[in-house]
Coordinates of C-alpha atoms in Angstrom, one line a residue:
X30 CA 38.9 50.8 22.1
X31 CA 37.6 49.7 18.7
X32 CA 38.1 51.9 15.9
X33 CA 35.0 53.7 14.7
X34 CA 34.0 53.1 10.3
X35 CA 35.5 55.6 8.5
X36 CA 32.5 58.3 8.0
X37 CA 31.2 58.9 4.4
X38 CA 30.7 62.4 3.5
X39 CA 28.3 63.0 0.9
X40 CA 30.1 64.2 -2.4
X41 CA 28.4 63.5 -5.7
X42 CA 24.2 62.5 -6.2
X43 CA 23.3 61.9 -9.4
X44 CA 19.8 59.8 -10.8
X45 CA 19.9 55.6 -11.1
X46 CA 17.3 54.7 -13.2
X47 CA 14.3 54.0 -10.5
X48 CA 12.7 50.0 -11.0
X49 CA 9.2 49.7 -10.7
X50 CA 7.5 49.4 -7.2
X51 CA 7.4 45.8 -6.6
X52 CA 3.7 43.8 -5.9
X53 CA 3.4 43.2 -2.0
X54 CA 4.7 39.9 -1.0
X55 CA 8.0 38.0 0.5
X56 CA 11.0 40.4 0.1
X57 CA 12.9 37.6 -1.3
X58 CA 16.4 37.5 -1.3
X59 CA 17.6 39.4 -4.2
X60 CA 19.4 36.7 -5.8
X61 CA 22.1 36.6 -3.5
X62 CA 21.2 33.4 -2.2
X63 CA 23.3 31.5 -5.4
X64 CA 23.6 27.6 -4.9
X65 CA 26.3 25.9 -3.8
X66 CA 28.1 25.0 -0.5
X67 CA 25.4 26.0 2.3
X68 CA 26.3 27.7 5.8
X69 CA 28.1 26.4 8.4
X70 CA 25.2 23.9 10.4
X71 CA 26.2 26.6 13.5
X72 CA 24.7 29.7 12.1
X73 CA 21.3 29.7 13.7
X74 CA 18.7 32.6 14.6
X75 CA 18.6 32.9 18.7
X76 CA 16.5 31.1 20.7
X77 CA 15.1 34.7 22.2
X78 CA 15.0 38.0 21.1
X79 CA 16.2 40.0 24.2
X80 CA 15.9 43.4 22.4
X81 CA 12.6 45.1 22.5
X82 CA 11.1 45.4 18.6
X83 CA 8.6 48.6 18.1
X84 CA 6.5 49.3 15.5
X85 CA 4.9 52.7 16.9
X86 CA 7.7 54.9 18.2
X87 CA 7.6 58.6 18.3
X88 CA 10.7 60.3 18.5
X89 CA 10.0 61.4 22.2
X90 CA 9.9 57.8 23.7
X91 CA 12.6 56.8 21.0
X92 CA 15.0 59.6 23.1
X93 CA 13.5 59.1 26.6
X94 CA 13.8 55.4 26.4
X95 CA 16.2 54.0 24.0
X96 CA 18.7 56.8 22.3
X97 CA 20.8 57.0 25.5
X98 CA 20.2 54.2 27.5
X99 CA 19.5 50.7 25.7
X100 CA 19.2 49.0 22.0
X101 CA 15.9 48.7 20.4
X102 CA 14.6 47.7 16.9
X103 CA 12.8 49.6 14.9
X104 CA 9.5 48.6 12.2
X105 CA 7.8 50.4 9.7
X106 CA 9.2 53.8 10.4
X107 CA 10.5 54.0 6.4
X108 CA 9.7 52.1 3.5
X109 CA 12.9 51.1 1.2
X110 CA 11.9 48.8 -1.5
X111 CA 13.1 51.2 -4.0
X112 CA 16.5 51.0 -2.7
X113 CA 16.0 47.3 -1.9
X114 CA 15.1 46.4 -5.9
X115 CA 18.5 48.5 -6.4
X116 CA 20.4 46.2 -4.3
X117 CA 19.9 42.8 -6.2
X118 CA 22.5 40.8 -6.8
X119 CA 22.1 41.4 -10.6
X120 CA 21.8 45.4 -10.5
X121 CA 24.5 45.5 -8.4
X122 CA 26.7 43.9 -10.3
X123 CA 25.2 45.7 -14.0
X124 CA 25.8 49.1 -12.0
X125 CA 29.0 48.7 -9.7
X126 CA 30.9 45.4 -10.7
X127 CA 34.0 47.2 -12.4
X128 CA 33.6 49.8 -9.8
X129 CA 36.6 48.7 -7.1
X130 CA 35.6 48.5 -3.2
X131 CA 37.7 48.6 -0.2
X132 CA 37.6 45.5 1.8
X133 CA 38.6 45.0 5.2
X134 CA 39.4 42.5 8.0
X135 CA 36.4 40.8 10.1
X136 CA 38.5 41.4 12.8
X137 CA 38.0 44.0 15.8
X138 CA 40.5 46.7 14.7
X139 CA 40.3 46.0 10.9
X140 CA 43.5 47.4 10.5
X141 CA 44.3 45.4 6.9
X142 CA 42.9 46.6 3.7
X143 CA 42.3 45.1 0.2
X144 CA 41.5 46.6 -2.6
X145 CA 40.1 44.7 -5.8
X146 CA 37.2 45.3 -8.2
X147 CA 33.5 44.7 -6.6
X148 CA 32.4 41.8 -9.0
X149 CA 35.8 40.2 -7.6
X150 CA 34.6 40.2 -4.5
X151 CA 31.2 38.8 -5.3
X152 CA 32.4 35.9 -7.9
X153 CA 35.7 34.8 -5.5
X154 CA 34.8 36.4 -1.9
X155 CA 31.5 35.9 -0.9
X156 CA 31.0 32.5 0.5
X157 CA 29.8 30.9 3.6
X158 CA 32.4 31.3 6.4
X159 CA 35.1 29.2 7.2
X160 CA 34.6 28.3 11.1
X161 CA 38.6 27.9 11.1
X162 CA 39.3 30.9 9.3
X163 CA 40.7 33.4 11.6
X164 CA 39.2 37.3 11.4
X165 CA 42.3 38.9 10.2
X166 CA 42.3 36.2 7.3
X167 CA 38.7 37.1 6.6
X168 CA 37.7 39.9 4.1
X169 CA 34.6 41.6 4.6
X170 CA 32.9 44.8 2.3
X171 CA 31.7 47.0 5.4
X172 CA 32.1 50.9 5.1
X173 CA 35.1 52.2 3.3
X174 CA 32.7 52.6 0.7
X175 CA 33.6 55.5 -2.1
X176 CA 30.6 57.8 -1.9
X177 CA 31.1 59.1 -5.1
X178 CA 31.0 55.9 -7.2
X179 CA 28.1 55.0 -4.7
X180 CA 26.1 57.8 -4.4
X181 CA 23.7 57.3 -7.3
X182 CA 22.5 54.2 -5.1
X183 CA 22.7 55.6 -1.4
X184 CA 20.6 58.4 -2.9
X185 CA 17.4 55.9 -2.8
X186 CA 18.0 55.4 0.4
X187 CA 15.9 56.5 3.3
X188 CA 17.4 56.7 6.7
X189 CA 15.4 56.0 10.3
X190 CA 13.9 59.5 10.5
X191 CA 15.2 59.6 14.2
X192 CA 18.2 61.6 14.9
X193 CA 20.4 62.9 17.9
X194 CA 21.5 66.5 18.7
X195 CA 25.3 67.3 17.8
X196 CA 25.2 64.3 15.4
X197 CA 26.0 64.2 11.7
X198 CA 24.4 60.9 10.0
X199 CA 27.0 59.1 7.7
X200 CA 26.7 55.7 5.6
X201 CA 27.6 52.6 5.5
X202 CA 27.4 49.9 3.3
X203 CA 28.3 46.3 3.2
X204 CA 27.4 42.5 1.4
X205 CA 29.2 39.4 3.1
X206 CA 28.7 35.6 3.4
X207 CA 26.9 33.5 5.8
X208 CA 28.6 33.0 8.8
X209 CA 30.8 36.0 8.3
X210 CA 30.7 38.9 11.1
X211 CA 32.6 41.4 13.0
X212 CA 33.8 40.4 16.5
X213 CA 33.0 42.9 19.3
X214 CA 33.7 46.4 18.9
X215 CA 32.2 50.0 20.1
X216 CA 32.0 53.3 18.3
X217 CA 29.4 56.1 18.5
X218 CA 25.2 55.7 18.2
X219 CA 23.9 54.3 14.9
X220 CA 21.1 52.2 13.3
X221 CA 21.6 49.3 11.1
X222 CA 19.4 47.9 8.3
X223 CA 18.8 44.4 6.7
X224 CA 18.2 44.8 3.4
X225 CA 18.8 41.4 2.2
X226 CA 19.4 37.9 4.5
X227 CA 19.4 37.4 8.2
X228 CA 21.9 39.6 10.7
X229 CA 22.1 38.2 14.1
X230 CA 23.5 40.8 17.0
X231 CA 24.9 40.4 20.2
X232 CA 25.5 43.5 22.3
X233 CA 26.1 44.3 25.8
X234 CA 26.4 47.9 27.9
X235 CA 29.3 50.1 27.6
X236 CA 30.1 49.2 31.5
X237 CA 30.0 45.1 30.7
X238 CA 33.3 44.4 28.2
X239 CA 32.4 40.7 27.4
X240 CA 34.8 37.8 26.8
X241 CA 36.2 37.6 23.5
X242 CA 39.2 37.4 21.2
X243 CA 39.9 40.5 18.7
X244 CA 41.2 38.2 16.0
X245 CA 38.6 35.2 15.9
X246 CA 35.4 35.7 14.2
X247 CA 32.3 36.2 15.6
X248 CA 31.2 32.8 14.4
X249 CA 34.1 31.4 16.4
X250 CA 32.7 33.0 19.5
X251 CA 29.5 31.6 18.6
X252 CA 30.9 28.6 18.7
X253 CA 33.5 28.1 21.6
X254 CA 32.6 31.0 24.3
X255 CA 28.6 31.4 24.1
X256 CA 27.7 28.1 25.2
X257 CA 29.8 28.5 28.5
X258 CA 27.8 31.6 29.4
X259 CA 25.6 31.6 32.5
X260 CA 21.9 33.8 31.8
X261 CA 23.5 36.9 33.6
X262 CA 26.6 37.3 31.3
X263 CA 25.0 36.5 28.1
X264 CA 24.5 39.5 25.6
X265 CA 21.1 40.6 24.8
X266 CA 20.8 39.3 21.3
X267 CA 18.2 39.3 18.3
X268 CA 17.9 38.4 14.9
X269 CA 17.4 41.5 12.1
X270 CA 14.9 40.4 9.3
X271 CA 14.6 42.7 6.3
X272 CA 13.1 45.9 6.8
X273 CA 14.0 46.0 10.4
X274 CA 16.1 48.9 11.8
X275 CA 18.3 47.8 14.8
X276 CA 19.3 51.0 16.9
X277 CA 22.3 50.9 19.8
X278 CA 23.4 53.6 21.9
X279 CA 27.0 54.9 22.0
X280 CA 29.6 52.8 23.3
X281 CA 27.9 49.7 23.4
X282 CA 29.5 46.6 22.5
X283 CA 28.3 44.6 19.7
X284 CA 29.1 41.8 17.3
X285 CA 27.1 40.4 14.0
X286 CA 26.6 37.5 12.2
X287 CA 25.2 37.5 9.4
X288 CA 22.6 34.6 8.7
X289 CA 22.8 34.3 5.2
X290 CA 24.4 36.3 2.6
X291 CA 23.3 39.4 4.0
X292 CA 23.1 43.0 2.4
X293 CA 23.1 45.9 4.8
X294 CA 23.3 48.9 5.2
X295 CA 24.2 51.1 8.7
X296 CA 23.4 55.2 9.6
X297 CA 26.2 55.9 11.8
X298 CA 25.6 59.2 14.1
X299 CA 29.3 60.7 14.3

């Protein structure tokens, strides 16, 4: 059993200054998308989305359908450009790059944890993965995240408006590299959002444990295991573009990659 991201508990809110609504047009990529050393040649969208995309979901056929029983993805149901404008490469760094995050292994359990300042991470950290690098050698900003430094930008942030009974919605937040993922895991229900870059997912039932080593990376999986996979044992899989919402049930298995270097940002229903 994987362990779950540490939940966020909402602490301090205070006021960012709010940018200007943006003309309509490509989302762009935020400036994150710095030159240099491109992705690995491997890091590819999938040949087929397998998971359903919706654009006119009510809440009833969101619970009678997918909340329980399968993965879907989600467009249009909230509108974020406020809190994507906030998430640029240069804002983030003006507001937050003294600010120290908590970084963890792209490994299944990440069990290891480094601390160092955020602009650290972005200037040193955030490159295109190594296919050789191993996951407990790889550093990833997912979750961990200090809500109270971080508040004054989750605050812009507005949530799928779909929910579960017994639940409690908590954050997560994350920037990483091309080519950098998590390996498979589980944990409780949640939706996860693209704000900036490409995230591939691959995901499979709670009854169907796939194939896979905790301490290679995704991308190593991507690389070695996938193409030895007959149709029946392969994941459902999909590519999330910005703006989409991907949504998976409790207990399944899933693994990312991201595209590009991705910004993201997950709703985790504890």
């Amino acid at each position: 059993m994987a362990r779950a991201p540490r939940p966020l508990l909402l602490l301090v809110l205070w006021t960012l200054p709010a940018p200007g609504r943006p003309s309509p047009g490509p989302v762009g990529d935020g400036g994150w998308q710095r030159a240099g050393p491109g992705p690995p040649a491997s890091v590819a969208e999938e040949q087929r989305c397998t998971v359903e995309r919706r654009a006119d979901l009510t809440y009833a056929e969101f619970v009678q359908r997918y909340a329980f029983f399968r993965p879907v993805i989600l467009q249009g149901l909230t509108d974020n450009w406020r809190f994507r404008a906030l998430c640029s490469r240069e804002k983030l760094l003006a507001l937050f790059g003294d600010s120290v995050v908590r970084l963890s292994t792209a490994n299944t359990f990440s069990y290891q944890k480094v601390d160092m300042p955020f602009q650290g991470y972005v200037e040193q950290l955030l490159r295109p993965q190594d296919p050789a690098s191993l996951g407990n050698d790889t550093l990833y900003f997912f979750g961990d995240n200090n809500f109270t430094e971080w508040a004054p930008l989750f605050r812009h942030y507005s949530p799928p408006p779909f929910g579960l009974l017994g639940t409690t919605p908590a954050f997560s937040f994350g920037i990483a590299g091309a080519g950098s993922g998590v390996p498979f895991h589980w944990h409780g229900p949640g939706f996860s959002e693209v704000i900036y870059g490409r995230k591939r997912w691959f995901l499979y039932p709670p009854e169907k444990t796939p194939e896979f080593h905790p301490n290679k990376t995704t991308l190593a999986w991507l690389q070695e295991k996938y193409p030895t996979l007959g149709p029946s044992a392969r994941p459902l899989e999909c590519t999330i573009q910005p703006g989409e919402v991907l949504y998976f049930p409790d207990r399944w298995w899933h693994a990312t990659l991201n595209l590009d270097t991705s910004v993201f940002i997950s709703t985790f229903l504890g």
